[in-house]
CSV table of C-alpha atoms in Angstrom, one decimal:
chain,number,residue,atom,x,y,z
A,196,MET,CA,-16.5,10.7,-19.5
A,197,HIS,CA,-13.1,9.1,-18.8
A,198,THR,CA,-12.6,5.8,-20.5
A,199,ILE,CA,-9.6,3.6,-21.0
A,200,GLU,CA,-10.3,3.5,-24.8
A,201,ASN,CA,-9.7,7.3,-25.3
A,202,THR,CA,-6.8,7.5,-22.9
A,203,LYS,CA,-3.5,8.9,-24.1
A,204,ILE,CA,-0.7,9.0,-21.5
A,205,ALA,CA,2.2,11.4,-21.0
A,206,ILE,CA,4.8,10.3,-18.4
A,207,ILE,CA,6.9,13.1,-16.9
A,208,GLY,CA,10.3,11.9,-15.8
A,209,LEU,CA,12.0,8.8,-17.3
A,210,GLY,CA,14.1,7.5,-14.4
A,211,TYR,CA,13.9,4.3,-12.3
A,212,VAL,CA,10.1,4.9,-11.9
A,213,GLY,CA,8.9,6.5,-15.0
A,214,LEU,CA,10.5,4.4,-17.7
A,215,PRO,CA,9.3,0.9,-16.5
A,216,LEU,CA,5.8,2.5,-16.2
A,217,ALA,CA,6.0,4.0,-19.7
A,218,ALA,CA,7.2,0.7,-21.2
A,219,GLU,CA,4.3,-1.2,-19.8
A,220,PHE,CA,1.6,1.4,-20.7
A,221,GLY,CA,3.3,1.8,-24.1
A,222,LYS,CA,2.6,-1.8,-25.1
A,223,ASN,CA,-1.2,-1.1,-25.6
A,224,ILE,CA,-1.9,2.6,-24.9
A,225,GLU,CA,-0.6,5.6,-26.9
A,226,THR,CA,2.1,6.9,-24.5
A,227,ILE,CA,4.8,9.5,-24.6
A,228,GLY,CA,7.7,9.8,-22.2
A,229,PHE,CA,9.0,13.2,-21.4
A,230,ASP,CA,12.4,14.1,-19.8
A,231,VAL,CA,14.5,17.2,-19.7
A,232,ASN,CA,17.7,15.2,-20.1
A,233,GLU,CA,18.4,15.1,-23.8
A,234,PRO,CA,21.1,12.3,-23.6
A,235,ARG,CA,18.6,10.2,-21.7
A,236,ILE,CA,16.1,10.6,-24.5
A,237,GLN,CA,18.6,9.8,-27.2
A,238,GLU,CA,19.6,6.6,-25.2
A,239,LEU,CA,16.0,5.5,-24.9
A,240,ARG,CA,15.4,6.1,-28.6
A,241,SER,CA,18.3,3.8,-29.4
A,242,GLY,CA,16.6,1.1,-27.3
A,243,LYS,CA,18.9,1.2,-24.3
A,244,ASP,CA,18.3,1.9,-20.6
A,245,SER,CA,21.5,2.7,-18.6
A,246,THR,CA,19.6,2.2,-15.3
A,247,LEU,CA,19.2,-1.5,-16.3
A,248,GLU,CA,15.6,-1.4,-15.0
A,249,THR,CA,14.1,-2.0,-18.4
A,250,SER,CA,15.6,-4.5,-20.8
A,251,ASP,CA,16.1,-3.9,-24.5
A,252,GLU,CA,13.3,-6.4,-25.2
A,253,GLU,CA,10.9,-4.6,-22.9
A,254,LEU,CA,11.6,-1.3,-24.6
A,255,ALA,CA,11.1,-2.9,-28.1
A,256,ALA,CA,7.8,-4.4,-27.0
A,257,ALA,CA,6.5,-0.9,-26.1
A,258,VAL,CA,5.3,-0.3,-29.7
A,259,LYS,CA,3.1,2.7,-28.8
A,260,LEU,CA,5.7,4.5,-26.7
A,261,LYS,CA,7.7,7.5,-28.0
A,262,TYR,CA,10.0,10.0,-26.3
A,263,THR,CA,10.5,13.8,-26.2
A,264,THR,CA,12.2,16.7,-24.5
A,265,LYS,CA,9.6,19.2,-25.8
A,266,ILE,CA,6.8,20.0,-23.5
A,267,ASN,CA,4.5,21.1,-26.4
A,268,ASP,CA,4.6,17.6,-27.7
A,269,LEU,CA,2.4,16.6,-24.7
A,270,LYS,CA,-0.6,18.9,-25.6
A,271,ASP,CA,-2.7,16.1,-27.3
A,272,TYR,CA,-2.5,13.8,-24.3
A,273,ASN,CA,-5.2,13.6,-21.6
A,274,VAL,CA,-3.5,11.7,-18.7
A,275,TYR,CA,-0.3,13.1,-17.2
A,276,ILE,CA,1.7,10.8,-14.8
A,277,ILE,CA,4.4,12.7,-12.9
A,278,THR,CA,7.3,10.5,-11.7
A,279,VAL,CA,10.0,13.0,-10.9
A,280,PRO,CA,12.4,12.6,-7.8
A,281,THR,CA,11.4,14.0,-4.4
A,282,PRO,CA,14.8,14.4,-2.6
A,283,ILE,CA,15.8,16.1,0.6
A,284,ASP,CA,18.1,19.1,0.8
A,285,ASP,CA,21.3,19.6,2.8
A,286,TYR,CA,19.2,20.4,5.9
A,287,LYS,CA,17.2,17.1,5.5
A,288,LEU,CA,14.1,19.1,4.5
A,289,PRO,CA,11.8,18.0,1.6
A,290,ASP,CA,12.8,19.4,-1.7
A,291,LEU,CA,9.6,19.7,-3.8
A,292,SER,CA,11.2,21.8,-6.5
A,293,PRO,CA,11.3,19.0,-9.2
A,294,LEU,CA,7.6,18.2,-8.4
A,295,ILE,CA,6.6,21.9,-8.5
A,296,SER,CA,8.5,22.4,-11.8
A,297,ALA,CA,6.8,19.3,-13.3
A,298,SER,CA,3.4,20.5,-12.1
A,299,GLY,CA,4.0,23.9,-13.8
A,300,MET,CA,5.1,22.3,-17.1
A,301,VAL,CA,1.9,20.1,-17.1
A,302,GLY,CA,-0.2,23.2,-16.3
A,303,LYS,CA,1.0,24.8,-19.6
A,304,VAL,CA,-0.3,21.9,-21.7
A,305,LEU,CA,-3.4,20.9,-19.7
A,306,SER,CA,-6.8,20.8,-21.3
A,307,LYS,CA,-10.3,20.5,-19.9
A,308,GLY,CA,-11.1,17.1,-18.6
A,309,ASP,CA,-7.5,16.0,-18.2
A,310,VAL,CA,-6.2,13.9,-15.3
A,311,VAL,CA,-2.9,14.4,-13.5
A,312,ILE,CA,-1.6,11.5,-11.5
A,313,TYR,CA,1.4,11.7,-9.1
A,314,GLU,CA,3.7,8.8,-8.3
A,315,SER,CA,6.4,10.6,-6.4
A,316,THR,CA,6.7,10.0,-2.7
A,317,VAL,CA,5.5,13.0,-0.7
A,318,TYR,CA,4.0,13.9,2.7
A,319,PRO,CA,0.2,13.7,3.1
A,320,GLY,CA,-1.4,16.8,1.5
A,321,ALA,CA,1.4,17.6,-0.9
A,322,THR,CA,-0.6,16.8,-4.1
A,323,GLU,CA,-3.6,18.9,-3.3
A,324,ASP,CA,-2.0,21.6,-1.2
A,325,ASP,CA,1.3,22.2,-3.0
A,326,CYS,CA,1.0,20.8,-6.6
A,327,ILE,CA,-2.6,21.4,-7.7
A,328,PRO,CA,-2.4,25.2,-7.0
A,329,VAL,CA,0.6,25.4,-9.4
A,330,ILE,CA,-1.4,23.6,-12.1
A,331,GLU,CA,-4.4,25.9,-11.6
A,332,LYS,CA,-2.2,29.0,-11.9
A,333,GLU,CA,-0.4,27.8,-15.0
A,334,SER,CA,-3.5,26.4,-16.8
A,335,GLY,CA,-6.2,28.8,-15.7
A,336,LEU,CA,-8.3,25.7,-15.0
A,337,THR,CA,-10.2,24.9,-11.9
A,338,PHE,CA,-9.4,21.7,-9.9
A,339,ASN,CA,-12.2,19.0,-9.8
A,340,LYS,CA,-14.2,21.1,-12.3
A,341,ASP,CA,-12.0,21.5,-15.4
A,342,PHE,CA,-9.3,18.9,-14.5
A,343,TYR,CA,-8.7,16.1,-11.9
A,344,ALA,CA,-6.0,14.4,-10.0
A,345,GLY,CA,-4.9,11.0,-8.8
A,346,TYR,CA,-2.1,9.6,-6.6
A,347,SER,CA,-0.6,6.2,-7.1
A,348,PRO,CA,2.7,5.8,-5.2
A,349,GLU,CA,5.6,4.0,-7.0
A,350,ARG,CA,6.8,0.8,-5.5
A,351,ILE,CA,9.9,0.2,-7.8
A,352,ASN,CA,12.7,-1.8,-6.2
A,353,PRO,CA,15.9,-0.9,-8.2
A,354,GLY,CA,17.9,-4.0,-9.3
A,355,ASP,CA,15.1,-6.4,-8.3
A,356,LYS,CA,14.2,-8.6,-11.3
A,357,GLU,CA,11.6,-10.5,-9.4
A,358,HIS,CA,9.4,-7.7,-8.1
A,359,ARG,CA,8.6,-5.6,-11.2
A,360,VAL,CA,6.1,-2.8,-11.8
A,361,THR,CA,3.5,-5.3,-13.0
A,362,ASN,CA,3.6,-7.8,-10.2
A,363,ILE,CA,3.7,-5.4,-7.2
A,364,LEU,CA,0.2,-4.6,-5.9
A,365,LYS,CA,-0.5,-0.9,-6.6
A,366,VAL,CA,-2.2,1.7,-4.3
A,367,THR,CA,-4.5,4.1,-6.3
A,368,SER,CA,-6.6,7.1,-5.5
A,369,GLY,CA,-8.5,10.0,-7.2
A,370,SER,CA,-9.8,13.4,-6.4
A,371,THR,CA,-13.4,12.4,-7.0
A,372,PRO,CA,-15.1,9.0,-6.7
A,373,GLU,CA,-15.4,8.8,-10.5
A,374,ILE,CA,-11.7,9.7,-11.1
A,375,ALA,CA,-10.7,7.2,-8.3
A,376,ASP,CA,-12.5,4.5,-10.3
A,377,TYR,CA,-10.9,5.6,-13.6
A,378,VAL,CA,-7.3,5.8,-12.1
A,379,ASP,CA,-7.8,2.3,-10.6
A,380,ALA,CA,-9.0,0.9,-13.8
A,381,LEU,CA,-6.2,2.5,-15.8
A,382,TYR,CA,-3.5,0.9,-13.6
A,383,ASN,CA,-5.3,-2.4,-13.6
A,384,THR,CA,-4.6,-2.6,-17.4
A,385,ILE,CA,-0.9,-3.2,-16.5
A,386,ILE,CA,-0.8,-4.4,-12.9
A,387,THR,CA,-1.2,-8.1,-12.8
A,388,ALA,CA,-0.9,-8.2,-9.0
A,389,GLY,CA,-4.0,-6.0,-8.7
A,390,THR,CA,-4.7,-2.7,-7.0
A,391,HIS,CA,-5.9,-1.2,-3.7
A,392,LYS,CA,-8.1,1.8,-4.1
A,393,ALA,CA,-7.5,4.1,-1.2
A,394,SER,CA,-10.3,6.3,0.2
A,395,SER,CA,-8.5,9.6,-0.6
A,396,ILE,CA,-5.4,11.0,-2.1
A,397,LYS,CA,-4.1,11.9,1.4
A,398,VAL,CA,-4.5,8.3,2.6
A,399,ALA,CA,-2.6,7.0,-0.5
A,400,GLU,CA,0.2,9.6,0.2
A,401,ALA,CA,0.4,8.6,3.9
A,402,SER,CA,0.5,4.9,3.1
A,403,LYS,CA,3.5,5.3,0.9
A,404,VAL,CA,5.5,7.4,3.2
A,405,ILE,CA,5.0,5.0,6.2
A,406,GLU,CA,6.0,2.0,4.1
A,407,ASN,CA,9.6,3.1,4.1
A,408,THR,CA,9.5,4.8,7.5
A,409,GLN,CA,8.5,1.4,9.1
A,410,ARG,CA,11.4,-0.3,7.3
A,411,ASP,CA,13.8,2.5,8.3
A,412,LEU,CA,12.9,2.1,12.0
A,413,ASN,CA,13.2,-1.7,11.9
A,414,ILE,CA,16.7,-1.4,10.4
A,415,ALA,CA,17.6,1.3,12.9
A,416,LEU,CA,16.7,-1.1,15.8
A,417,ILE,CA,18.9,-3.8,14.3
A,418,ASN,CA,21.8,-1.3,13.8
A,419,GLU,CA,21.5,-0.2,17.4
A,420,LEU,CA,21.5,-3.9,18.5
A,421,ALA,CA,24.6,-4.5,16.4
A,422,ILE,CA,26.4,-1.6,18.2
A,423,ILE,CA,25.3,-3.0,21.6
A,424,PHE,CA,26.3,-6.6,20.8
A,425,ASN,CA,29.7,-5.5,19.4
A,426,ARG,CA,30.5,-4.0,22.8
A,427,MET,CA,29.6,-7.3,24.4
A,428,ASN,CA,31.8,-9.3,21.9
A,429,ILE,CA,28.7,-11.1,20.6
A,430,ASP,CA,28.2,-11.8,16.9
A,431,THR,CA,25.1,-9.9,15.8
A,432,LEU,CA,24.2,-12.3,12.9
A,433,ASP,CA,24.4,-15.3,15.2
A,434,VAL,CA,21.9,-13.6,17.5
A,435,LEU,CA,19.6,-12.7,14.6
A,436,GLU,CA,19.7,-16.2,13.3
A,437,ALA,CA,18.8,-17.7,16.7
A,438,ALA,CA,16.0,-15.1,17.3
A,439,GLY,CA,14.8,-15.8,13.7
A,440,THR,CA,13.8,-19.3,14.6
A,441,LYS,CA,10.6,-17.8,16.2
A,442,TRP,CA,7.8,-17.7,13.6
A,443,ASN,CA,7.0,-14.0,14.0
A,444,PHE,CA,10.5,-12.5,14.3
A,445,LEU,CA,11.0,-10.0,11.6
A,446,ASN,CA,14.0,-10.7,9.4
A,447,PHE,CA,16.1,-7.5,9.2
A,448,ARG,CA,19.9,-7.1,9.0
A,449,PRO,CA,22.2,-4.3,10.1
A,450,GLY,CA,23.8,-2.0,7.5
A,451,LEU,CA,23.9,1.3,5.7
A,452,VAL,CA,20.5,2.8,4.9
A,453,GLY,CA,20.6,4.9,1.7
A,454,GLY,CA,18.7,5.1,-1.6
A,455,HIS,CA,15.9,7.3,-2.9
A,456,CYS,CA,13.3,5.9,-0.4
A,457,ILE,CA,14.2,4.5,3.0
A,458,GLY,CA,16.8,7.1,3.8
A,459,VAL,CA,14.7,10.0,2.5
A,460,ASP,CA,11.0,9.4,2.9
A,461,PRO,CA,10.9,9.5,6.8
A,462,TYR,CA,12.0,13.2,6.6
A,463,TYR,CA,8.9,14.0,4.5
A,464,LEU,CA,6.7,12.6,7.2
A,465,THR,CA,8.6,14.2,10.1
A,466,HIS,CA,8.6,17.6,8.3
A,467,LYS,CA,4.8,17.4,7.9
A,468,ALA,CA,4.4,16.2,11.5
A,469,GLN,CA,6.3,19.2,12.8
A,470,SER,CA,4.3,21.6,10.7
A,471,VAL,CA,1.1,20.4,12.5
A,472,GLY,CA,2.8,20.8,15.9
A,473,TYR,CA,4.1,17.3,16.7
A,474,TYR,CA,7.7,16.4,17.2
A,475,PRO,CA,8.2,12.7,16.0
A,476,GLU,CA,10.8,11.4,18.4
A,477,VAL,CA,10.9,7.7,17.5
A,478,ILE,CA,11.2,8.3,13.7
A,479,LEU,CA,14.0,10.9,14.0
A,480,ALA,CA,15.9,8.8,16.5
A,481,GLY,CA,15.9,5.9,14.0
A,482,ARG,CA,17.1,8.3,11.3
A,483,ARG,CA,20.0,9.5,13.6
A,484,ILE,CA,21.1,5.9,14.2
A,485,ASN,CA,21.0,5.0,10.5
A,486,ASP,CA,22.7,8.2,9.3
A,487,GLY,CA,25.5,7.5,11.8
A,488,MET,CA,26.4,4.0,10.6
A,489,GLY,CA,29.0,5.1,8.1
A,490,SER,CA,31.0,6.8,10.8
A,491,TYR,CA,30.5,3.8,13.1
A,492,ILE,CA,31.9,1.3,10.5
A,493,THR,CA,34.9,3.5,9.9
A,494,GLU,CA,35.6,3.8,13.6
A,495,GLN,CA,35.5,0.0,14.0
A,496,VAL,CA,37.9,-0.5,11.1
A,497,ILE,CA,40.3,2.1,12.4
A,498,LYS,CA,40.3,0.5,15.9
A,499,MET,CA,41.2,-2.8,14.3
A,500,MET,CA,43.9,-1.2,12.2
A,501,THR,CA,45.4,0.4,15.3
A,502,GLN,CA,45.4,-2.9,17.1
A,503,LYS,CA,47.5,-4.3,14.3
A,504,ARG,CA,49.8,-1.3,14.4
A,505,ILE,CA,48.7,-0.1,10.9
A,506,HIS,CA,48.9,3.7,10.7
A,507,VAL,CA,45.7,5.2,9.4
A,508,VAL,CA,47.4,8.4,8.0
A,509,ASP,CA,48.4,7.5,4.4
A,510,ALA,CA,47.0,4.0,4.7
A,511,ASN,CA,45.5,2.5,1.5
A,512,ILE,CA,41.8,1.8,2.0
A,513,LEU,CA,39.7,-0.1,-0.5
A,514,VAL,CA,35.9,0.4,-0.4
A,515,LEU,CA,34.1,-2.3,-2.5
A,516,GLY,CA,30.9,-0.9,-3.9
A,517,LEU,CA,29.4,2.6,-4.1
A,518,ALA,CA,25.8,2.0,-5.3
A,519,PHE,CA,23.2,2.2,-2.6
A,520,LYS,CA,22.3,-1.5,-3.0
A,521,GLU,CA,23.6,-4.6,-4.6
A,522,ASN,CA,23.5,-5.5,-8.3
A,523,CYS,CA,22.3,-2.1,-9.6
A,524,PRO,CA,24.0,1.2,-10.7
A,525,ASP,CA,21.7,3.4,-8.6
A,526,LEU,CA,23.8,6.0,-6.7
A,527,ARG,CA,21.0,8.0,-5.2
A,528,ASN,CA,21.6,8.9,-1.5
A,529,THR,CA,24.2,6.1,-1.1
A,530,ARG,CA,25.6,6.1,2.4
A,531,VAL,CA,28.8,4.5,1.3
A,532,VAL,CA,30.1,8.0,0.7
A,533,ASP,CA,30.0,8.5,4.5
A,534,ILE,CA,32.7,5.8,4.9
A,535,VAL,CA,34.8,7.3,2.1
A,536,ASP,CA,34.6,10.8,3.5
A,537,GLU,CA,35.4,9.6,7.1
A,538,PHE,CA,38.5,7.8,6.0
A,539,LYS,CA,39.6,10.8,3.9
A,540,SER,CA,39.2,13.0,7.0
A,541,TYR,CA,42.0,10.9,8.6
A,542,HIS,CA,44.2,11.5,5.5
A,543,ALA,CA,43.9,8.0,4.3
A,544,ASN,CA,44.1,7.1,0.6
A,545,VAL,CA,40.8,5.7,-0.4
A,546,ASP,CA,40.1,3.7,-3.6
A,547,VAL,CA,36.5,2.9,-4.5
A,548,TYR,CA,35.7,0.1,-6.9
A,549,ASP,CA,32.2,-0.7,-8.2
A,550,PRO,CA,31.8,-2.7,-11.4
A,551,TRP,CA,28.1,-1.6,-11.7
A,552,VAL,CA,28.6,2.1,-11.5
A,553,HIS,CA,30.0,4.4,-14.3
A,554,SER,CA,32.9,6.6,-12.9
A,555,GLU,CA,31.5,9.6,-14.7
A,556,ALA,CA,28.3,9.3,-12.7
A,557,SER,CA,30.1,8.9,-9.4
A,558,GLU,CA,32.3,11.9,-10.2
A,559,GLU,CA,29.3,14.1,-11.1
A,560,GLU,CA,27.3,13.1,-8.1
A,561,TYR,CA,29.9,12.8,-5.3
A,562,GLY,CA,33.3,13.8,-6.8
A,563,ILE,CA,34.5,10.2,-6.4
A,564,SER,CA,36.6,8.7,-9.2
A,565,LEU,CA,36.3,5.0,-9.3
A,566,VAL,CA,39.4,2.8,-9.8
A,567,PRO,CA,39.0,0.8,-13.0
A,568,GLU,CA,40.6,-2.4,-11.6
A,569,LEU,CA,41.9,-3.9,-8.4
A,570,LYS,CA,45.6,-4.4,-7.5
A,571,LYS,CA,46.8,-7.2,-5.4
A,572,ASN,CA,48.8,-6.8,-2.1
A,573,LYS,CA,48.0,-3.0,-2.0
A,574,TYR,CA,45.5,-2.3,0.8
A,575,ASP,CA,45.8,-1.9,4.5
A,576,ALA,CA,42.0,-2.2,4.9
A,577,ILE,CA,39.2,-3.6,2.7
A,578,ILE,CA,35.6,-2.7,3.4
A,579,LEU,CA,32.9,-4.8,1.6
A,580,ALA,CA,30.2,-2.1,1.5
A,581,VAL,CA,27.8,-3.4,-1.2
A,582,ALA,CA,26.9,-7.0,-1.7
A,583,HIS,CA,27.4,-7.1,-5.5
A,584,LYS,CA,27.5,-10.7,-6.8
A,585,GLU,CA,31.0,-10.2,-8.1
A,586,PHE,CA,32.3,-9.5,-4.6
A,587,ILE,CA,30.4,-12.5,-3.1
A,588,GLU,CA,31.8,-14.8,-5.7
A,589,LEU,CA,35.4,-13.7,-4.9
A,590,GLY,CA,34.8,-14.6,-1.2
A,591,GLU,CA,38.1,-15.3,0.6
A,592,LYS,CA,40.0,-14.2,-2.6
A,593,LEU,CA,39.3,-10.6,-1.6
A,594,ARG,CA,42.2,-11.1,0.8
A,595,ASP,CA,44.5,-11.1,-2.2
A,596,TYR,CA,44.1,-7.3,-2.5
A,597,GLY,CA,45.3,-6.7,1.0
A,598,LYS,CA,48.9,-6.4,2.2
A,599,GLN,CA,50.3,-9.1,4.4
A,600,SER,CA,48.8,-7.4,7.4
A,601,HIS,CA,45.4,-5.9,6.7
A,602,ILE,CA,41.8,-5.7,7.8
A,603,LEU,CA,38.8,-7.1,5.9
A,604,PHE,CA,35.5,-5.8,7.2
A,605,ASP,CA,32.2,-7.3,5.9
A,606,VAL,CA,29.5,-4.6,6.2
A,607,LYS,CA,26.9,-6.8,4.4
A,608,ASN,CA,27.4,-10.1,6.3
A,609,VAL,CA,27.8,-12.1,3.0
A,610,LEU,CA,31.3,-13.5,3.3
A,611,PRO,CA,32.3,-16.9,4.8
A,612,ALA,CA,33.6,-16.8,8.3
A,613,GLU,CA,37.2,-17.5,7.3
A,614,ALA,CA,37.2,-14.5,4.8
A,615,TYR,CA,36.7,-11.5,7.1
A,616,ASP,CA,38.2,-10.1,10.3
A,617,ALA,CA,35.0,-8.5,11.4
A,618,ARG,CA,31.4,-7.9,10.3
A,619,LEU,CA,28.7,-5.5,11.2
């Protein structure tokens, strides 16, 4: 019989998803956080979180939480929650290797009656068709007889201090009716916003993957409209503000679409759709538009530079922001790199400045060394790519970093009208 009272939780993966979850469960339930990254474990043991998702106070409040890099330390636990990344590869195909690896590790320490819950975003069927067989093989146990599974997709929004793990409604599911009830009850111990118990694991998986697919398509539509309106010399934001006066108009803005979810998850769904014989035209069309926005922005800036007789070759370009979104250090799948790479292909000199990101992280992930400070009167073009609060506060003073003749392009539509030469 599975009860909350005898639950001991092991969380596999202590990144943006796993750590906030571990900190919440660790307040009242015996919890251990596992990660293969030794420096990450040492950092957490010292009470610090470099992702800035969990505060020092929140970590200190998790009095029943401990950390490890040793898989054998998890043997005495009976609920395993897997929160590892699910990226795409260079061919935009799902990369399940972190998930398969984590499933294999859990299989080595699993005991009879244990429950494995997945939070990573996947296509419908991945939990039961791809992950469970790995656990069965490693453990020698039989699914839904000796051990059970659940799926409760993460809804973490990096950098958002208002929508946290506890106050975002959580979808839950289980491999049997009893386990579905247990998983739902377990999450209800920490989720103040409540839960929604899905009818099956596949339904829960599908619900997650379409959340971000829907958002991706909405942004793609606005990006396409921005391209159209630009050709008509119409300000896109003015149009959106006018249309937004209707009560049911959806409030989306043009921009770069990156991050670990919106720019990735649709490819999981399209891959599965093609495997069952359907080519998803609308979803992939939206992805093509959004993936092309970095090149489009660069093209617009170069056109404006040429109109001012500023040579692109050997020009000094400043890109403000590298994180995939404002006010957080998260670099995962940032599309700002598309702008950087495009300018470099024209043999321009590109400086990237981001006060939220560590230069070591950007070098390791993208081979980009961040400049430590900004120099005035240096740049031929300035691109505000990420709406960090520091950049918004500077406003028109961003002009100080440009030469007497320069271009300031506002990708994020956050600067006052007098501050920019053009915006998306």
